[in-house]
Amino acid sequence: MTTDTDTSGWGARHAHDPTVVRGDDGLWYMFSTDAVAGAEHIPAGAHVRTSPDLVTWTYRGTALGGVPRPAAEWSGAAGLWAPEVVRWPTADGTTRWHMYYSASTFGSRTSAIGLATASDLAGPWTDEGIVIATQHERDSFNAIDAAIVFDRAGSPWMIYGSFFGGIHAVELSASTGLRVRDEPGTLIARRPQSVDGAIEGAYVVERDGRYVLFVSYDSLVDTYNVRVGVSDDITGPYLDHQGRELTVSPDADALASGTKILGGLRFPGGTGLIAPGHNSIFHDGDATFMVHHVRFAEAPTQHEAQVRRVHWTASGWPVVSPHPFAGVGTERLAAAEPACGEWDAVRFAPEVSTMIDAERVRLVSDVVTDGEPLVARLVVERGSASDRDETPRGAHDIVTLDAVVFGAWDPVAGRPVLAFSGIDEQGVVWSGSKAVAS
């Protein structure tokens, strides 16, 4: 049984599988998985937090107050997983919220995705029943981890699935929020059994006429990482940066498939972060954000939700800030600075599942900015400063990136710094923070 039951001090800790939406009251609402099992005075149900600024979070209790009876009777679940909350269009213009929740037990395909509705994010929530259910002995796919996306025509789709059978997309009714047809939908991503089919926590957004699939690979315990693929159609095929289809992942591509945009990382003097994953995407005006949970290298049983800015390269690929979002105004420098210079950078090698320590590199660029995001072609020079100055450079030492330079709050330096994220010609993502002079 956990002893951390004083919810007043939780903040974003104990939030797993988070999603964030903005309420009509101006507050941000975070819904997440029951993540403190055994705390007697904390009821089961989707955990709810609010924030005025996406930085300071206050625990508000749980929605639904437990597992709705149909889902509980089907799955035997004691708590709810991965709630997805979305504002639902209505014919009369009234506010309506849909919550798609998952009920299951670890390692089982006997699962259910249910729907609850409310006119206010604070509730009360009314259960509308099961949207889709799977049975371990019968089905090869798994009804968990729902995410909602509206296609170009405005029709709603549910993205869902896990290790068992991969990720599917199924069309929903705009009027009821339930499935249009009694079917599992279209398979859009999966991994081979050589890596235990380790894929879950999918999320799709539509941008500039393309659909972008974010999905978590590997184990939520220690090796979670976020991969992406893009498609012209909501039902795929989804391709990574190198053109590999995410439903066709032979053993040879099991580690490389999917463009890895976020994984475990550590910057000099900073906290080691491991297993970032099960993300959702949301927007504030023109700004795109990712919310995900992450664990700590020094205390891997502890986890929290973090919010990061998402930027888009010139070729339309999403890249993620190396530092968590620290609030409006914290990403602008006092004066414009050149991007050229010494940086600490993480290379998100897809074959590396463990935490990656930043390496010192030199960035060659003519970009000058005070933190305003700028797309750019960047050149990264690897190796120590002395090696870079004295040793002839090989092709493996110089990398060109399709990137974005932007401002971020450096938690070690305690001030805004320039940051970058970008994709090299091999489809590998780099993310860096400009070195702060000591």
CSV table of N, CA and C in Angstrom, one decimal, residues 83-233:
chain,number,residue,atom,x,y,z
A,83,PRO,N,-8.0,7.6,-19.7
A,83,PRO,CA,-9.2,8.3,-20.1
A,83,PRO,C,-8.8,9.3,-21.2
A,84,GLU,N,-9.6,9.3,-22.3
A,84,GLU,CA,-9.5,10.3,-23.3
A,84,GLU,C,-10.7,11.2,-23.3
A,85,VAL,N,-10.5,12.5,-23.1
A,85,VAL,CA,-11.6,13.5,-23.0
A,85,VAL,C,-11.6,14.4,-24.1
A,86,VAL,N,-12.7,14.6,-24.8
A,86,VAL,CA,-12.8,15.5,-26.0
A,86,VAL,C,-14.1,16.2,-26.0
A,87,ARG,N,-14.0,17.5,-26.4
A,87,ARG,CA,-15.2,18.3,-26.6
A,87,ARG,C,-15.9,17.7,-27.9
A,88,TRP,N,-17.2,17.4,-27.7
A,88,TRP,CA,-18.0,16.7,-28.8
A,88,TRP,C,-18.9,17.7,-29.5
A,89,PRO,N,-18.8,17.8,-30.8
A,89,PRO,CA,-19.7,18.7,-31.5
A,89,PRO,C,-21.2,18.3,-31.4
A,90,THR,N,-22.0,19.3,-31.2
A,90,THR,CA,-23.5,19.1,-31.0
A,90,THR,C,-24.2,20.0,-32.0
A,91,ALA,N,-25.4,19.5,-32.4
A,91,ALA,CA,-26.2,20.2,-33.4
A,91,ALA,C,-26.7,21.5,-32.9
A,92,ASP,N,-27.0,21.6,-31.6
A,92,ASP,CA,-27.6,22.8,-31.0
A,92,ASP,C,-26.5,23.7,-30.4
A,93,GLY,N,-25.3,23.4,-30.5
A,93,GLY,CA,-24.2,24.2,-30.1
A,93,GLY,C,-24.0,24.2,-28.6
A,94,THR,N,-24.6,23.3,-27.8
A,94,THR,CA,-24.4,23.2,-26.4
A,94,THR,C,-23.1,22.4,-26.1
A,95,THR,N,-22.6,22.6,-25.0
A,95,THR,CA,-21.3,22.0,-24.6
A,95,THR,C,-21.6,20.5,-24.2
A,96,ARG,N,-20.8,19.6,-24.8
A,96,ARG,CA,-20.9,18.2,-24.5
A,96,ARG,C,-19.5,17.6,-24.5
A,97,TRP,N,-19.1,16.9,-23.5
A,97,TRP,CA,-17.8,16.3,-23.3
A,97,TRP,C,-18.0,14.8,-23.4
A,98,HIS,N,-17.1,14.1,-24.1
A,98,HIS,CA,-17.0,12.7,-24.1
A,98,HIS,C,-15.8,12.2,-23.4
A,99,MET,N,-15.9,11.2,-22.6
A,99,MET,CA,-14.8,10.5,-22.0
A,99,MET,C,-14.8,9.1,-22.4
A,100,TYR,N,-13.7,8.7,-23.1
A,100,TYR,CA,-13.5,7.3,-23.4
A,100,TYR,C,-12.5,6.7,-22.5
A,101,TYR,N,-13.0,5.7,-21.7
A,101,TYR,CA,-12.1,5.1,-20.7
A,101,TYR,C,-11.9,3.6,-21.0
A,102,SER,N,-10.8,3.1,-20.4
A,102,SER,CA,-10.5,1.7,-20.6
A,102,SER,C,-10.6,0.9,-19.3
A,103,ALA,N,-11.1,-0.3,-19.4
A,103,ALA,CA,-11.2,-1.2,-18.2
A,103,ALA,C,-10.6,-2.5,-18.6
A,104,SER,N,-9.6,-2.9,-17.9
A,104,SER,CA,-8.9,-4.1,-18.2
A,104,SER,C,-8.1,-4.5,-17.0
A,105,THR,N,-7.3,-5.6,-17.1
A,105,THR,CA,-6.4,-6.0,-16.2
A,105,THR,C,-5.1,-6.3,-16.9
A,106,PHE,N,-3.9,-6.2,-16.2
A,106,PHE,CA,-2.6,-6.2,-16.8
A,106,PHE,C,-2.4,-7.6,-17.5
A,107,GLY,N,-2.0,-7.5,-18.8
A,107,GLY,CA,-1.7,-8.7,-19.5
A,107,GLY,C,-2.9,-9.5,-20.1
A,108,SER,N,-4.1,-8.9,-20.1
A,108,SER,CA,-5.3,-9.5,-20.6
A,108,SER,C,-5.9,-8.8,-21.7
A,109,ARG,N,-6.5,-9.6,-22.7
A,109,ARG,CA,-7.2,-9.0,-23.8
A,109,ARG,C,-8.7,-8.9,-23.4
A,110,THR,N,-9.1,-9.3,-22.2
A,110,THR,CA,-10.5,-9.2,-21.8
A,110,THR,C,-10.7,-7.8,-21.3
A,111,SER,N,-11.1,-6.9,-22.2
A,111,SER,CA,-11.0,-5.4,-22.0
A,111,SER,C,-12.2,-4.8,-22.6
A,112,ALA,N,-12.5,-3.5,-22.1
A,112,ALA,CA,-13.6,-2.8,-22.7
A,112,ALA,C,-13.2,-1.3,-22.7
A,113,ILE,N,-13.6,-0.6,-23.8
A,113,ILE,CA,-13.6,0.8,-23.8
A,113,ILE,C,-15.0,1.3,-23.7
A,114,GLY,N,-15.2,2.1,-22.7
A,114,GLY,CA,-16.5,2.7,-22.4
A,114,GLY,C,-16.6,4.2,-22.7
A,115,LEU,N,-17.8,4.7,-22.7
A,115,LEU,CA,-18.1,6.1,-23.0
A,115,LEU,C,-18.9,6.7,-21.8
A,116,ALA,N,-18.4,7.8,-21.3
A,116,ALA,CA,-19.2,8.6,-20.4
A,116,ALA,C,-19.3,10.0,-20.9
A,117,THR,N,-20.4,10.7,-20.6
A,117,THR,CA,-20.6,12.1,-21.1
A,117,THR,C,-20.9,13.0,-20.0
A,118,ALA,N,-20.7,14.3,-20.2
A,118,ALA,CA,-20.9,15.4,-19.3
A,118,ALA,C,-21.1,16.7,-20.0
A,119,SER,N,-21.8,17.6,-19.4
A,119,SER,CA,-21.9,19.0,-19.9
A,119,SER,C,-20.9,19.9,-19.3
A,120,ASP,N,-20.1,19.4,-18.4
A,120,ASP,CA,-19.1,20.2,-17.7
A,120,ASP,C,-17.9,19.3,-17.4
A,121,LEU,N,-16.7,19.7,-17.6
A,121,LEU,CA,-15.5,18.9,-17.3
A,121,LEU,C,-15.5,18.5,-15.8
A,122,ALA,N,-16.0,19.3,-14.9
A,122,ALA,CA,-16.0,19.0,-13.5
A,122,ALA,C,-17.1,17.9,-13.2
A,123,GLY,N,-17.9,17.5,-14.2
A,123,GLY,CA,-18.9,16.5,-14.0
A,123,GLY,C,-20.2,17.1,-13.6
A,124,PRO,N,-21.2,16.3,-13.3
A,124,PRO,CA,-21.1,14.8,-13.1
A,124,PRO,C,-21.1,14.1,-14.5
A,125,TRP,N,-20.5,12.9,-14.5
A,125,TRP,CA,-20.3,12.1,-15.7
A,125,TRP,C,-21.4,11.0,-15.7
A,126,THR,N,-22.0,10.8,-16.9
A,126,THR,CA,-23.0,9.7,-17.0
A,126,THR,C,-22.4,8.7,-17.9
A,127,ASP,N,-22.4,7.4,-17.5
A,127,ASP,CA,-21.9,6.3,-18.3
A,127,ASP,C,-22.9,6.0,-19.4
A,128,GLU,N,-22.4,5.9,-20.6
A,128,GLU,CA,-23.2,5.6,-21.8
A,128,GLU,C,-23.0,4.1,-22.3
A,129,GLY,N,-22.2,3.4,-21.6
A,129,GLY,CA,-22.0,2.0,-21.9
A,129,GLY,C,-20.7,1.7,-22.6
A,130,ILE,N,-20.6,0.5,-23.1
A,130,ILE,CA,-19.4,0.0,-23.8
A,130,ILE,C,-19.4,0.3,-25.3
A,131,VAL,N,-18.2,0.9,-25.7
A,131,VAL,CA,-18.1,1.2,-27.1
A,131,VAL,C,-17.5,0.0,-27.9
A,132,ILE,N,-16.6,-0.7,-27.3
A,132,ILE,CA,-16.0,-1.9,-27.9
A,132,ILE,C,-15.4,-2.8,-26.8
A,133,ALA,N,-15.6,-4.1,-26.9
A,133,ALA,CA,-15.1,-5.0,-25.9
A,133,ALA,C,-14.4,-6.2,-26.6
A,134,THR,N,-13.3,-6.6,-25.9
A,134,THR,CA,-12.6,-7.8,-26.5
A,134,THR,C,-12.5,-8.9,-25.4
A,135,GLN,N,-12.3,-10.1,-25.9
A,135,GLN,CA,-12.2,-11.2,-24.9
A,135,GLN,C,-10.8,-11.9,-25.2
A,136,HIS,N,-10.1,-12.3,-24.2
A,136,HIS,CA,-8.8,-12.8,-24.3
A,136,HIS,C,-8.8,-14.1,-25.1
A,137,GLU,N,-9.7,-15.0,-24.9
A,137,GLU,CA,-9.7,-16.2,-25.6
A,137,GLU,C,-10.2,-16.1,-27.1
A,138,ARG,N,-10.9,-15.0,-27.4
A,138,ARG,CA,-11.6,-14.9,-28.7
A,138,ARG,C,-10.9,-13.9,-29.6
A,139,ASP,N,-10.4,-12.8,-29.1
A,139,ASP,CA,-9.9,-11.7,-30.0
A,139,ASP,C,-8.4,-11.6,-30.0
A,140,SER,N,-7.8,-11.2,-31.1
A,140,SER,CA,-6.4,-11.0,-31.3
A,140,SER,C,-6.0,-9.6,-31.0
A,141,PHE,N,-7.0,-8.7,-30.9
A,141,PHE,CA,-6.7,-7.3,-30.6
A,141,PHE,C,-7.2,-6.9,-29.2
A,142,ASN,N,-6.9,-5.7,-28.8
A,142,ASN,CA,-7.2,-5.4,-27.4
A,142,ASN,C,-7.9,-4.0,-27.3
A,143,ALA,N,-9.0,-3.9,-26.6
A,143,ALA,CA,-9.8,-2.7,-26.5
A,143,ALA,C,-9.4,-1.9,-25.3
A,144,ILE,N,-8.2,-1.2,-25.5
A,144,ILE,CA,-7.7,-0.3,-24.5
A,144,ILE,C,-7.1,0.9,-25.2
A,145,ASP,N,-6.8,2.0,-24.4
A,145,ASP,CA,-6.1,3.2,-24.9
A,145,ASP,C,-6.8,3.9,-26.0
A,146,ALA,N,-8.0,4.4,-25.8
A,146,ALA,CA,-8.7,5.1,-26.8
A,146,ALA,C,-8.2,6.5,-27.0
A,147,ALA,N,-8.2,7.0,-28.2
A,147,ALA,CA,-7.9,8.4,-28.6
A,147,ALA,C,-8.8,8.8,-29.7
A,148,ILE,N,-9.3,10.0,-29.7
A,148,ILE,CA,-10.3,10.5,-30.7
A,148,ILE,C,-9.6,11.5,-31.6
A,149,VAL,N,-9.9,11.3,-32.9
A,149,VAL,CA,-9.5,12.3,-34.0
A,149,VAL,C,-10.6,12.5,-34.9
A,150,PHE,N,-10.8,13.7,-35.4
A,150,PHE,CA,-11.8,14.0,-36.4
A,150,PHE,C,-11.1,14.1,-37.7
A,151,ASP,N,-11.7,13.4,-38.8
A,151,ASP,CA,-11.0,13.5,-40.1
A,151,ASP,C,-11.4,14.8,-40.8
A,152,ARG,N,-10.8,14.9,-42.0
A,152,ARG,CA,-11.0,16.1,-42.8
A,152,ARG,C,-12.5,16.5,-43.0
A,153,ALA,N,-13.3,15.5,-43.0
A,153,ALA,CA,-14.8,15.7,-43.3
A,153,ALA,C,-15.5,16.0,-42.0
A,154,GLY,N,-14.8,15.9,-40.8
A,154,GLY,CA,-15.4,16.2,-39.6
A,154,GLY,C,-16.0,15.0,-38.9
A,155,SER,N,-15.7,13.8,-39.4
A,155,SER,CA,-16.2,12.5,-38.9
A,155,SER,C,-15.3,12.0,-37.8
A,156,PRO,N,-15.8,11.6,-36.6
A,156,PRO,CA,-15.0,11.1,-35.5
A,156,PRO,C,-14.5,9.7,-35.7
A,157,TRP,N,-13.3,9.4,-35.3
A,157,TRP,CA,-12.6,8.1,-35.3
A,157,TRP,C,-12.0,7.8,-34.0
A,158,MET,N,-12.0,6.6,-33.6
A,158,MET,CA,-11.3,6.2,-32.4
A,158,MET,C,-10.1,5.4,-32.7
A,159,ILE,N,-9.0,5.8,-32.2
A,159,ILE,CA,-7.7,5.1,-32.3
A,159,ILE,C,-7.5,4.3,-31.0
A,160,TYR,N,-7.2,3.0,-31.1
A,160,TYR,CA,-7.1,2.2,-29.9
A,160,TYR,C,-6.2,1.0,-30.1
A,161,GLY,N,-5.8,0.3,-29.1
A,161,GLY,CA,-5.1,-0.9,-29.2
A,161,GLY,C,-3.8,-1.0,-28.4
A,162,SER,N,-3.1,-2.1,-28.4
A,162,SER,CA,-2.0,-2.4,-27.6
A,162,SER,C,-1.1,-3.4,-28.1
A,163,PHE,N,-0.2,-4.0,-27.2
A,163,PHE,CA,0.7,-5.1,-27.6
A,163,PHE,C,-0.1,-6.2,-28.3
A,164,PHE,N,-1.3,-6.5,-27.9
A,164,PHE,CA,-2.1,-7.5,-28.5
A,164,PHE,C,-2.7,-7.0,-29.8
A,165,GLY,N,-2.1,-7.4,-30.9
A,165,GLY,CA,-2.8,-7.1,-32.2
A,165,GLY,C,-2.6,-5.7,-32.8
A,166,GLY,N,-1.9,-4.9,-32.1
A,166,GLY,CA,-1.5,-3.6,-32.6
A,166,GLY,C,-2.6,-2.5,-32.5
A,167,ILE,N,-2.4,-1.4,-33.2
A,167,ILE,CA,-3.3,-0.2,-33.1
A,167,ILE,C,-4.3,-0.2,-34.3
A,168,HIS,N,-5.5,0.1,-33.9
A,168,HIS,CA,-6.6,0.1,-34.9
A,168,HIS,C,-7.3,1.5,-34.9
A,169,ALA,N,-8.0,1.8,-36.1
A,169,ALA,CA,-8.8,3.0,-36.2
A,169,ALA,C,-10.2,2.6,-36.6
A,170,VAL,N,-11.2,3.0,-35.8
A,170,VAL,CA,-12.6,2.6,-36.1
A,170,VAL,C,-13.4,3.9,-36.1
A,171,GLU,N,-14.4,3.9,-37.1
A,171,GLU,CA,-15.2,5.1,-37.2
A,171,GLU,C,-16.3,5.1,-36.2
A,172,LEU,N,-16.6,6.3,-35.7
A,172,LEU,CA,-17.6,6.5,-34.7
A,172,LEU,C,-18.8,7.3,-35.2
A,173,SER,N,-19.9,7.2,-34.6
A,173,SER,CA,-21.1,8.0,-35.0
A,173,SER,C,-21.0,9.4,-34.4
A,174,ALA,N,-21.2,10.4,-35.2
A,174,ALA,CA,-21.1,11.8,-34.7
A,174,ALA,C,-22.2,12.1,-33.7
A,175,SER,N,-23.4,11.4,-33.8
A,175,SER,CA,-24.5,11.7,-32.9
A,175,SER,C,-24.4,10.9,-31.6
A,176,THR,N,-23.9,9.7,-31.6
A,176,THR,CA,-23.9,8.9,-30.3
A,176,THR,C,-22.5,8.8,-29.7
A,177,GLY,N,-21.4,8.9,-30.6
A,177,GLY,CA,-20.1,8.6,-30.1
A,177,GLY,C,-19.7,7.1,-30.0
A,178,LEU,N,-20.7,6.3,-30.4
A,178,LEU,CA,-20.4,4.8,-30.5
A,178,LEU,C,-19.9,4.4,-31.9
A,179,ARG,N,-19.6,3.2,-32.0
A,179,ARG,CA,-19.1,2.7,-33.3
A,179,ARG,C,-20.2,2.8,-34.4
A,180,VAL,N,-19.8,3.2,-35.6
A,180,VAL,CA,-20.8,3.2,-36.7
A,180,VAL,C,-21.1,1.7,-37.1
A,181,ARG,N,-20.1,0.9,-37.1
A,181,ARG,CA,-20.3,-0.5,-37.4
A,181,ARG,C,-19.7,-1.4,-36.4
A,182,ASP,N,-20.3,-2.6,-36.2
A,182,ASP,CA,-19.7,-3.6,-35.3
A,182,ASP,C,-18.5,-4.3,-35.9
A,183,GLU,N,-17.4,-3.6,-35.8
A,183,GLU,CA,-16.1,-4.1,-36.3
A,183,GLU,C,-15.0,-3.5,-35.6
A,184,PRO,N,-13.8,-4.2,-35.7
A,184,PRO,CA,-12.6,-3.6,-34.9
A,184,PRO,C,-12.0,-2.4,-35.6
A,185,GLY,N,-12.3,-2.2,-36.9
A,185,GLY,CA,-11.7,-1.1,-37.7
A,185,GLY,C,-10.4,-1.6,-38.4
A,186,THR,N,-9.6,-0.6,-38.8
A,186,THR,CA,-8.5,-0.9,-39.7
A,186,THR,C,-7.2,-0.9,-38.8
A,187,LEU,N,-6.4,-1.9,-39.1
A,187,LEU,CA,-5.0,-1.9,-38.4
A,187,LEU,C,-4.2,-0.9,-39.0
A,188,ILE,N,-3.6,0.0,-38.1
A,188,ILE,CA,-2.7,1.1,-38.6
A,188,ILE,C,-1.3,1.0,-38.1
A,189,ALA,N,-1.0,0.2,-37.1
A,189,ALA,CA,0.4,0.0,-36.6
A,189,ALA,C,0.5,-1.2,-35.8
A,190,ARG,N,1.6,-1.9,-35.9
A,190,ARG,CA,1.9,-3.1,-35.0
A,190,ARG,C,3.3,-3.3,-35.1
A,191,ARG,N,3.8,-4.2,-34.1
A,191,ARG,CA,5.2,-4.6,-34.1
A,191,ARG,C,5.3,-6.1,-34.0
A,192,PRO,N,6.4,-6.7,-34.4
A,192,PRO,CA,6.5,-8.2,-34.4
A,192,PRO,C,6.7,-8.8,-33.0
A,193,GLN,N,6.4,-10.1,-32.9
A,193,GLN,CA,6.5,-10.7,-31.6
A,193,GLN,C,7.9,-10.9,-31.1
A,194,SER,N,8.9,-10.6,-32.0
A,194,SER,CA,10.3,-10.6,-31.5
A,194,SER,C,10.6,-9.5,-30.5
A,195,VAL,N,9.7,-8.5,-30.5
A,195,VAL,CA,9.8,-7.5,-29.5
A,195,VAL,C,8.5,-7.4,-28.7
A,196,ASP,N,7.9,-8.6,-28.5
A,196,ASP,CA,6.6,-8.7,-27.8
A,196,ASP,C,5.5,-7.9,-28.3
A,197,GLY,N,5.6,-7.5,-29.6
A,197,GLY,CA,4.5,-6.6,-30.1
A,197,GLY,C,4.4,-5.3,-29.3
A,198,ALA,N,5.5,-4.8,-28.8
A,198,ALA,CA,5.4,-3.7,-27.8
A,198,ALA,C,5.0,-2.4,-28.4
A,199,ILE,N,3.7,-2.1,-28.4
A,199,ILE,CA,3.2,-0.9,-29.0
A,199,ILE,C,1.9,-0.6,-28.3
A,200,GLU,N,1.6,0.7,-27.9
A,200,GLU,CA,0.4,1.1,-27.3
A,200,GLU,C,0.3,2.6,-27.2
A,201,GLY,N,-0.8,3.1,-26.5
A,201,GLY,CA,-0.9,4.5,-26.2
A,201,GLY,C,-0.8,5.4,-27.5
A,202,ALA,N,-1.6,5.1,-28.5
A,202,ALA,CA,-1.5,5.8,-29.8
A,202,ALA,C,-2.4,7.1,-29.7
A,203,TYR,N,-2.0,8.1,-30.5
A,203,TYR,CA,-2.7,9.3,-30.7
A,203,TYR,C,-2.5,9.8,-32.1
A,204,VAL,N,-3.6,10.3,-32.7
A,204,VAL,CA,-3.5,10.8,-34.1
A,204,VAL,C,-4.0,12.3,-34.1
A,205,VAL,N,-3.3,13.1,-34.8
A,205,VAL,CA,-3.7,14.5,-35.1
A,205,VAL,C,-3.7,14.7,-36.6
A,206,GLU,N,-4.5,15.6,-37.1
A,206,GLU,CA,-4.5,16.0,-38.5
A,206,GLU,C,-3.9,17.4,-38.6
A,207,ARG,N,-2.9,17.5,-39.5
A,207,ARG,CA,-2.2,18.7,-39.7
A,207,ARG,C,-1.8,18.9,-41.2
A,208,ASP,N,-2.2,20.0,-41.7
A,208,ASP,CA,-1.8,20.4,-43.1
A,208,ASP,C,-2.2,19.2,-44.1
A,209,GLY,N,-3.3,18.6,-43.9
A,209,GLY,CA,-3.8,17.6,-44.8
A,209,GLY,C,-3.2,16.2,-44.6
A,210,ARG,N,-2.4,16.1,-43.6
A,210,ARG,CA,-1.8,14.7,-43.3
A,210,ARG,C,-2.2,14.3,-41.9
A,211,TYR,N,-2.3,13.1,-41.6
A,211,TYR,CA,-2.5,12.5,-40.3
A,211,TYR,C,-1.2,12.1,-39.7
A,212,VAL,N,-1.0,12.5,-38.4
A,212,VAL,CA,0.3,12.2,-37.8
A,212,VAL,C,0.0,11.3,-36.6
A,213,LEU,N,0.6,10.1,-36.6
A,213,LEU,CA,0.4,9.1,-35.6
A,213,LEU,C,1.5,9.1,-34.6
A,214,PHE,N,1.2,9.4,-33.3
A,214,PHE,CA,2.1,9.3,-32.2
A,214,PHE,C,1.8,8.0,-31.5
A,215,VAL,N,2.8,7.2,-31.1
A,215,VAL,CA,2.6,5.9,-30.5
A,215,VAL,C,3.8,5.6,-29.6
A,216,SER,N,3.5,4.8,-28.5
A,216,SER,CA,4.6,4.5,-27.6
A,216,SER,C,5.1,3.1,-27.9
A,217,TYR,N,6.4,2.9,-27.9
A,217,TYR,CA,7.0,1.6,-28.1
A,217,TYR,C,7.6,1.1,-26.8
A,218,ASP,N,7.7,-0.2,-26.6
A,218,ASP,CA,8.5,-0.8,-25.5
A,218,ASP,C,7.7,-0.8,-24.2
A,219,SER,N,8.5,-0.8,-23.1
A,219,SER,CA,7.9,-1.1,-21.8
A,219,SER,C,7.6,0.2,-21.0
A,220,LEU,N,6.4,0.4,-20.4
A,220,LEU,CA,6.1,1.5,-19.6
A,220,LEU,C,7.0,1.6,-18.4
A,221,VAL,N,7.6,0.5,-18.0
A,221,VAL,CA,8.4,0.4,-16.7
A,221,VAL,C,9.7,1.1,-16.9
A,222,ASP,N,10.3,1.0,-18.0
A,222,ASP,CA,11.7,1.6,-18.1
A,222,ASP,C,12.1,2.0,-19.5
A,223,THR,N,11.5,1.6,-20.6
A,223,THR,CA,12.0,1.8,-21.9
A,223,THR,C,11.0,2.5,-22.9
A,224,TYR,N,9.8,2.9,-22.4
A,224,TYR,CA,8.9,3.6,-23.2
A,224,TYR,C,9.6,4.7,-24.0
A,225,ASN,N,9.2,4.9,-25.3
A,225,ASN,CA,9.6,6.0,-26.1
A,225,ASN,C,8.5,6.3,-27.1
A,226,VAL,N,8.5,7.5,-27.6
A,226,VAL,CA,7.5,8.0,-28.5
A,226,VAL,C,8.0,8.0,-30.0
A,227,ARG,N,7.2,7.3,-30.8
A,227,ARG,CA,7.5,7.2,-32.3
A,227,ARG,C,6.4,7.9,-33.1
A,228,VAL,N,6.7,8.3,-34.3
A,228,VAL,CA,5.7,8.9,-35.1
A,228,VAL,C,5.7,8.3,-36.6
A,229,GLY,N,4.6,8.4,-37.2
A,229,GLY,CA,4.5,8.1,-38.6
A,229,GLY,C,3.4,9.0,-39.2
A,230,VAL,N,3.4,9.2,-40.5
A,230,VAL,CA,2.4,10.1,-41.2
A,230,VAL,C,1.7,9.3,-42.3
A,231,SER,N,0.5,9.8,-42.6
A,231,SER,CA,-0.3,9.2,-43.6
A,231,SER,C,-1.2,10.3,-44.3
A,232,ASP,N,-1.5,10.0,-45.5
A,232,ASP,CA,-2.5,10.9,-46.2
A,232,ASP,C,-3.9,10.6,-45.9
A,233,ASP,N,-4.2,9.4,-45.3
A,233,ASP,CA,-5.5,8.9,-45.0
A,233,ASP,C,-5.5,8.5,-43.5
